[in-house]
Every structure is written in structure tokens, then in C-alpha cells.
C-alpha atoms as an extended CHARMM CRD file, in Angstrom:
* protein
*
       136  EXT
         1         1  MET       CA              1.5340000000       -7.3490000000       32.4170000000  PROA      1               0.0000000000
         2         2  SER       CA              0.9190000000       -3.7780000000       31.4550000000  PROA      2               0.0000000000
         3         3  MET       CA              2.3940000000       -1.1160000000       29.2570000000  PROA      3               0.0000000000
         4         4  PRO       CA              3.5910000000        2.1920000000       30.7390000000  PROA      4               0.0000000000
         5         5  ALA       CA              1.8450000000        5.2940000000       29.3620000000  PROA      5               0.0000000000
         6         6  ALA       CA              4.8640000000        6.5600000000       27.4000000000  PROA      6               0.0000000000
         7         7  LEU       CA              5.3720000000        3.1990000000       25.6800000000  PROA      7               0.0000000000
         8         8  ALA       CA              1.6320000000        2.8370000000       25.0330000000  PROA      8               0.0000000000
         9         9  GLU       CA              1.7370000000        6.2390000000       23.3150000000  PROA      9               0.0000000000
        10        10  VAL       CA              4.5500000000        5.0570000000       21.0310000000  PROA      10              0.0000000000
        11        11  VAL       CA              2.5620000000        1.9170000000       20.1700000000  PROA      11              0.0000000000
        12        12  SER       CA             -0.4840000000        4.0950000000       19.4710000000  PROA      12              0.0000000000
        13        13  ASP       CA              1.5860000000        6.2960000000       17.1310000000  PROA      13              0.0000000000
        14        14  PHE       CA              2.5530000000        3.2060000000       15.1320000000  PROA      14              0.0000000000
        15        15  LYS       CA             -1.0330000000        1.9520000000       15.0500000000  PROA      15              0.0000000000
        16        16  ASP       CA             -2.1230000000        5.3030000000       13.5940000000  PROA      16              0.0000000000
        17        17  VAL       CA             -0.0280000000        4.8310000000       10.4350000000  PROA      17              0.0000000000
        18        18  GLU       CA              0.0660000000        2.1670000000        7.7260000000  PROA      18              0.0000000000
        19        19  GLY       CA              2.6440000000        0.4610000000        5.5210000000  PROA      19              0.0000000000
        20        20  GLN       CA              5.7150000000        2.4670000000        4.5960000000  PROA      20              0.0000000000
        21        21  ASP       CA              4.6350000000        5.2370000000        6.9780000000  PROA      21              0.0000000000
        22        22  LYS       CA              5.4670000000        2.8360000000        9.8180000000  PROA      22              0.0000000000
        23        23  LEU       CA              9.0320000000        2.5920000000        8.5010000000  PROA      23              0.0000000000
        24        24  ALA       CA              9.2180000000        6.3750000000        8.2040000000  PROA      24              0.0000000000
        25        25  LEU       CA              8.1110000000        6.6600000000       11.8330000000  PROA      25              0.0000000000
        26        26  LEU       CA             10.7350000000        4.1000000000       12.8850000000  PROA      26              0.0000000000
        27        27  LEU       CA             13.3870000000        6.1800000000       11.1030000000  PROA      27              0.0000000000
        28        28  GLU       CA             12.1600000000        9.2950000000       12.9260000000  PROA      28              0.0000000000
        29        29  PHE       CA             12.7350000000        7.4680000000       16.2040000000  PROA      29              0.0000000000
        30        30  ALA       CA             16.2000000000        6.4140000000       14.9820000000  PROA      30              0.0000000000
        31        31  ASP       CA             17.0890000000       10.0740000000       14.4640000000  PROA      31              0.0000000000
        32        32  GLU       CA             15.9540000000       10.8650000000       18.0140000000  PROA      32              0.0000000000
        33        33  LEU       CA             18.0810000000        8.2810000000       19.8580000000  PROA      33              0.0000000000
        34        34  PRO       CA             19.7460000000       10.3280000000       22.6050000000  PROA      34              0.0000000000
        35        35  PRO       CA             23.5460000000       10.4760000000       22.5370000000  PROA      35              0.0000000000
        36        36  LEU       CA             25.4870000000        8.7380000000       25.2760000000  PROA      36              0.0000000000
        37        37  PRO       CA             26.3770000000       10.8820000000       28.2700000000  PROA      37              0.0000000000
        38        38  ALA       CA             30.0480000000       11.8970000000       28.3440000000  PROA      38              0.0000000000
        39        39  ASP       CA             30.7930000000        9.6560000000       31.3300000000  PROA      39              0.0000000000
        40        40  LEU       CA             29.5220000000        6.4820000000       29.6580000000  PROA      40              0.0000000000
        41        41  GLU       CA             31.7790000000        4.7160000000       27.1930000000  PROA      41              0.0000000000
        42        42  GLU       CA             30.5240000000        2.1570000000       24.7080000000  PROA      42              0.0000000000
        43        43  ALA       CA             33.3120000000       -0.2210000000       25.7850000000  PROA      43              0.0000000000
        44        44  ALA       CA             31.7590000000       -0.4350000000       29.2600000000  PROA      44              0.0000000000
        45        45  MET       CA             28.2880000000       -1.1860000000       27.9240000000  PROA      45              0.0000000000
        46        46  GLU       CA             26.6500000000       -4.5680000000       27.3880000000  PROA      46              0.0000000000
        47        47  PRO       CA             26.5820000000       -5.7560000000       23.7660000000  PROA      47              0.0000000000
        48        48  VAL       CA             23.3390000000       -7.1770000000       22.3990000000  PROA      48              0.0000000000
        49        49  PRO       CA             24.6340000000       -9.7900000000       19.9320000000  PROA      49              0.0000000000
        50        50  GLU       CA             21.1090000000      -10.8520000000       18.9560000000  PROA      50              0.0000000000
        51        51  CYS       CA             20.7990000000       -7.5950000000       17.0110000000  PROA      51              0.0000000000
        52        52  GLN       CA             21.9630000000       -7.7530000000       13.4060000000  PROA      52              0.0000000000
        53        53  SER       CA             23.7590000000       -4.4310000000       13.8270000000  PROA      53              0.0000000000
        54        54  PRO       CA             26.0900000000       -3.4970000000       16.6830000000  PROA      54              0.0000000000
        55        55  LEU       CA             24.0640000000       -2.3500000000       19.6740000000  PROA      55              0.0000000000
        56        56  PHE       CA             25.2010000000       -1.6460000000       23.1960000000  PROA      56              0.0000000000
        57        57  LEU       CA             23.0540000000       -0.8760000000       26.2090000000  PROA      57              0.0000000000
        58        58  HSD       CA             23.5260000000        0.2250000000       29.7740000000  PROA      58              0.0000000000
        59        59  VAL       CA             20.9240000000       -0.0550000000       32.5180000000  PROA      59              0.0000000000
        60        60  ASP       CA             21.4430000000        2.2460000000       35.4990000000  PROA      60              0.0000000000
        61        61  ALA       CA             19.2350000000        0.8220000000       38.2390000000  PROA      61              0.0000000000
        62        62  ASP       CA             20.9310000000        2.4610000000       41.2160000000  PROA      62              0.0000000000
        63        63  ASP       CA             17.5790000000        4.1450000000       41.8680000000  PROA      63              0.0000000000
        64        64  ARG       CA             14.9720000000        1.4560000000       41.1850000000  PROA      64              0.0000000000
        65        65  ASP       CA             12.2670000000        4.1270000000       41.1610000000  PROA      65              0.0000000000
        66        66  HSD       CA             14.0130000000        5.9520000000       38.2990000000  PROA      66              0.0000000000
        67        67  VAL       CA             15.8300000000        3.4950000000       35.9990000000  PROA      67              0.0000000000
        68        68  ARG       CA             17.9670000000        5.0800000000       33.2980000000  PROA      68              0.0000000000
        69        69  LEU       CA             18.4840000000        3.3530000000       29.9400000000  PROA      69              0.0000000000
        70        70  PHE       CA             21.3020000000        4.1960000000       27.5510000000  PROA      70              0.0000000000
        71        71  PHE       CA             21.8120000000        2.8070000000       24.0470000000  PROA      71              0.0000000000
        72        72  SER       CA             24.5160000000        3.0780000000       21.4230000000  PROA      72              0.0000000000
        73        73  ALA       CA             23.9980000000        2.0270000000       17.8050000000  PROA      73              0.0000000000
        74        74  PRO       CA             25.6910000000        3.2900000000       14.6380000000  PROA      74              0.0000000000
        75        75  ALA       CA             23.9350000000        5.7970000000       12.3920000000  PROA      75              0.0000000000
        76        76  GLU       CA             24.1430000000        3.2850000000        9.5310000000  PROA      76              0.0000000000
        77        77  ALA       CA             21.8620000000        0.9250000000       11.5000000000  PROA      77              0.0000000000
        78        78  PRO       CA             18.6010000000        2.9130000000       11.4800000000  PROA      78              0.0000000000
        79        79  THR       CA             16.3130000000       -0.0240000000       12.3010000000  PROA      79              0.0000000000
        80        80  THR       CA             18.3380000000       -0.9510000000       15.3750000000  PROA      80              0.0000000000
        81        81  ARG       CA             18.5950000000        2.7160000000       16.4020000000  PROA      81              0.0000000000
        82        82  GLY       CA             14.8380000000        3.0560000000       15.9490000000  PROA      82              0.0000000000
        83        83  PHE       CA             14.1160000000        0.0800000000       18.2040000000  PROA      83              0.0000000000
        84        84  ALA       CA             16.5210000000        1.4200000000       20.8390000000  PROA      84              0.0000000000
        85        85  ALA       CA             14.9070000000        4.8690000000       20.6480000000  PROA      85              0.0000000000
        86        86  ILE       CA             11.4420000000        3.3500000000       21.0990000000  PROA      86              0.0000000000
        87        87  LEU       CA             12.6210000000        1.6430000000       24.2890000000  PROA      87              0.0000000000
        88        88  ALA       CA             14.3850000000        4.8020000000       25.4780000000  PROA      88              0.0000000000
        89        89  THR       CA             11.2960000000        6.9260000000       24.8040000000  PROA      89              0.0000000000
        90        90  GLY       CA              8.9030000000        4.4590000000       26.3670000000  PROA      90              0.0000000000
        91        91  LEU       CA             10.8760000000        3.1950000000       29.3590000000  PROA      91              0.0000000000
        92        92  ASP       CA             13.7050000000        5.5400000000       30.3880000000  PROA      92              0.0000000000
        93        93  GLY       CA             13.1740000000        7.0320000000       33.8210000000  PROA      93              0.0000000000
        94        94  LEU       CA             10.4660000000        4.6030000000       34.9090000000  PROA      94              0.0000000000
        95        95  PRO       CA             10.4290000000        2.4510000000       38.0490000000  PROA      95              0.0000000000
        96        96  ALA       CA             11.9760000000       -1.0070000000       37.6290000000  PROA      96              0.0000000000
        97        97  ASP       CA              8.6690000000       -2.7270000000       38.4170000000  PROA      97              0.0000000000
        98        98  ASP       CA              6.9420000000       -0.8660000000       35.5680000000  PROA      98              0.0000000000
        99        99  ILE       CA              9.6330000000       -1.9450000000       33.1130000000  PROA      99              0.0000000000
       100       100  LEU       CA              9.4970000000       -5.5440000000       34.3300000000  PROA      100             0.0000000000
       101       101  ALA       CA              5.7220000000       -5.5260000000       33.7280000000  PROA      101             0.0000000000
       102       102  VAL       CA              6.0560000000       -4.6790000000       30.0130000000  PROA      102             0.0000000000
       103       103  PRO       CA              4.8610000000       -7.6230000000       27.8960000000  PROA      103             0.0000000000
       104       104  ASP       CA              7.8480000000       -9.3420000000       26.2860000000  PROA      104             0.0000000000
       105       105  ASP       CA              6.1170000000       -9.2430000000       22.9100000000  PROA      105             0.0000000000
       106       106  PHE       CA              4.8320000000       -5.6430000000       23.0580000000  PROA      106             0.0000000000
       107       107  TYR       CA              6.7500000000       -4.8780000000       19.8490000000  PROA      107             0.0000000000
       108       108  THR       CA              4.3110000000       -7.0360000000       17.8560000000  PROA      108             0.0000000000
       109       109  GLU       CA              1.7400000000       -4.2800000000       18.4150000000  PROA      109             0.0000000000
       110       110  LEU       CA              3.8830000000       -1.8590000000       16.4000000000  PROA      110             0.0000000000
       111       111  GLY       CA              2.7290000000       -3.6220000000       13.2280000000  PROA      111             0.0000000000
       112       112  LEU       CA              6.1960000000       -3.9330000000       11.7190000000  PROA      112             0.0000000000
       113       113  ALA       CA              6.1660000000       -7.7010000000       11.0900000000  PROA      113             0.0000000000
       114       114  LYS       CA              5.2940000000       -7.3270000000        7.3860000000  PROA      114             0.0000000000
       115       115  LEU       CA              7.9510000000       -4.6610000000        6.8670000000  PROA      115             0.0000000000
       116       116  ILE       CA             10.9490000000       -5.8870000000        8.8510000000  PROA      116             0.0000000000
       117       117  SER       CA             12.5540000000       -9.3200000000        9.0040000000  PROA      117             0.0000000000
       118       118  PRO       CA             11.7900000000      -11.5630000000       11.9960000000  PROA      118             0.0000000000
       119       119  LEU       CA             15.5100000000      -11.5490000000       12.8070000000  PROA      119             0.0000000000
       120       120  ARG       CA             15.4820000000       -7.7620000000       13.2330000000  PROA      120             0.0000000000
       121       121  LEU       CA             12.3180000000       -7.9200000000       15.3370000000  PROA      121             0.0000000000
       122       122  ARG       CA             14.0040000000      -10.4670000000       17.6030000000  PROA      122             0.0000000000
       123       123  GLY       CA             16.6780000000       -7.8500000000       18.1890000000  PROA      123             0.0000000000
       124       124  MET       CA             14.1130000000       -5.6060000000       19.8530000000  PROA      124             0.0000000000
       125       125  SER       CA             12.9020000000       -8.5240000000       21.9420000000  PROA      125             0.0000000000
       126       126  ALA       CA             16.5130000000       -9.2020000000       22.9780000000  PROA      126             0.0000000000
       127       127  MET       CA             17.0200000000       -5.5740000000       24.0370000000  PROA      127             0.0000000000
       128       128  LEU       CA             13.9760000000       -5.7080000000       26.3110000000  PROA      128             0.0000000000
       129       129  ALA       CA             14.9940000000       -9.1210000000       27.6970000000  PROA      129             0.0000000000
       130       130  ARG       CA             18.4680000000       -7.8340000000       28.5950000000  PROA      130             0.0000000000
       131       131  ILE       CA             17.0160000000       -4.7370000000       30.2620000000  PROA      131             0.0000000000
       132       132  LYS       CA             14.6740000000       -6.9000000000       32.3330000000  PROA      132             0.0000000000
       133       133  LYS       CA             17.5130000000       -9.2760000000       33.2470000000  PROA      133             0.0000000000
       134       134  ARG       CA             19.4630000000       -6.3330000000       34.6800000000  PROA      134             0.0000000000
       135       135  LEU       CA             16.4480000000       -5.3210000000       36.7800000000  PROA      135             0.0000000000
       136       136  LYS       CA             15.7150000000       -8.7060000000       38.3600000000  PROA      136             0.0000000000
């Protein structure tokens, strides 16, 4: 299992900061979650009920060499939006095999366990698991 360069860079950014600065960085990612394209409606997306806040995702794997990932989460759910933005930043546009090779527990390397509840962290794990399920 390996981590794609873009995702490894995100992990490195989190390793470079401590404590509350990690939360600030997560909130920066939340603000950068790309909007849904006009042709994709939330109603047609897959819900991720494991997340504490409403989150929907869509995996476009028509081109397995260039998988597109789309997420929708409300602005009032910054932690969930941040996790989705991390996955979008680190994995969108990559080949399916690269995404499937991401360690299931990569998020532990972000160093957020002392700052965010285990239930919220499981939400990120669930997002990645659902993405991988769509690619198998």
C-alpha cells in the first residue's frame, strides 16, 4: 500500500503543524471543498451515513485512469467538509489503482486523534472505504 504524492503532501502539511494549528488547517481544507458541478445533484449521490454530519459522494470511474471524486457537505459541518476536501485534494483525478492502494488508515497520520472524536475520524475512514468499494 502506498500514498499518492498529492495525498502524501497533505499528510506532510498536517505533520508540519501542532495542536490547534491542525484544526485550523482542517478548516482551511473545509473552505476549499470544490462545489458540485452543475450536472451533479446531491439527490443522485451516495450518502455516507457513518459521518456524523450529512455527507454525499459520487465516484466517476468511467475512465479508470482518471477517477473523479465529488463531495457535498453542508457549510455548518466543517470537520466533515475538511475530511472530504482532503480526499478530493489528495485523490481526485488519479488512476483507480492508485486510490485502491491508499492505506485504509492513512488518516491516522494527520495527527488529529487528540483533537477530534473517534466517531468523526471513522467518518473519514468510511468515505475512503466507499470510494474504494466503487472502484473494485
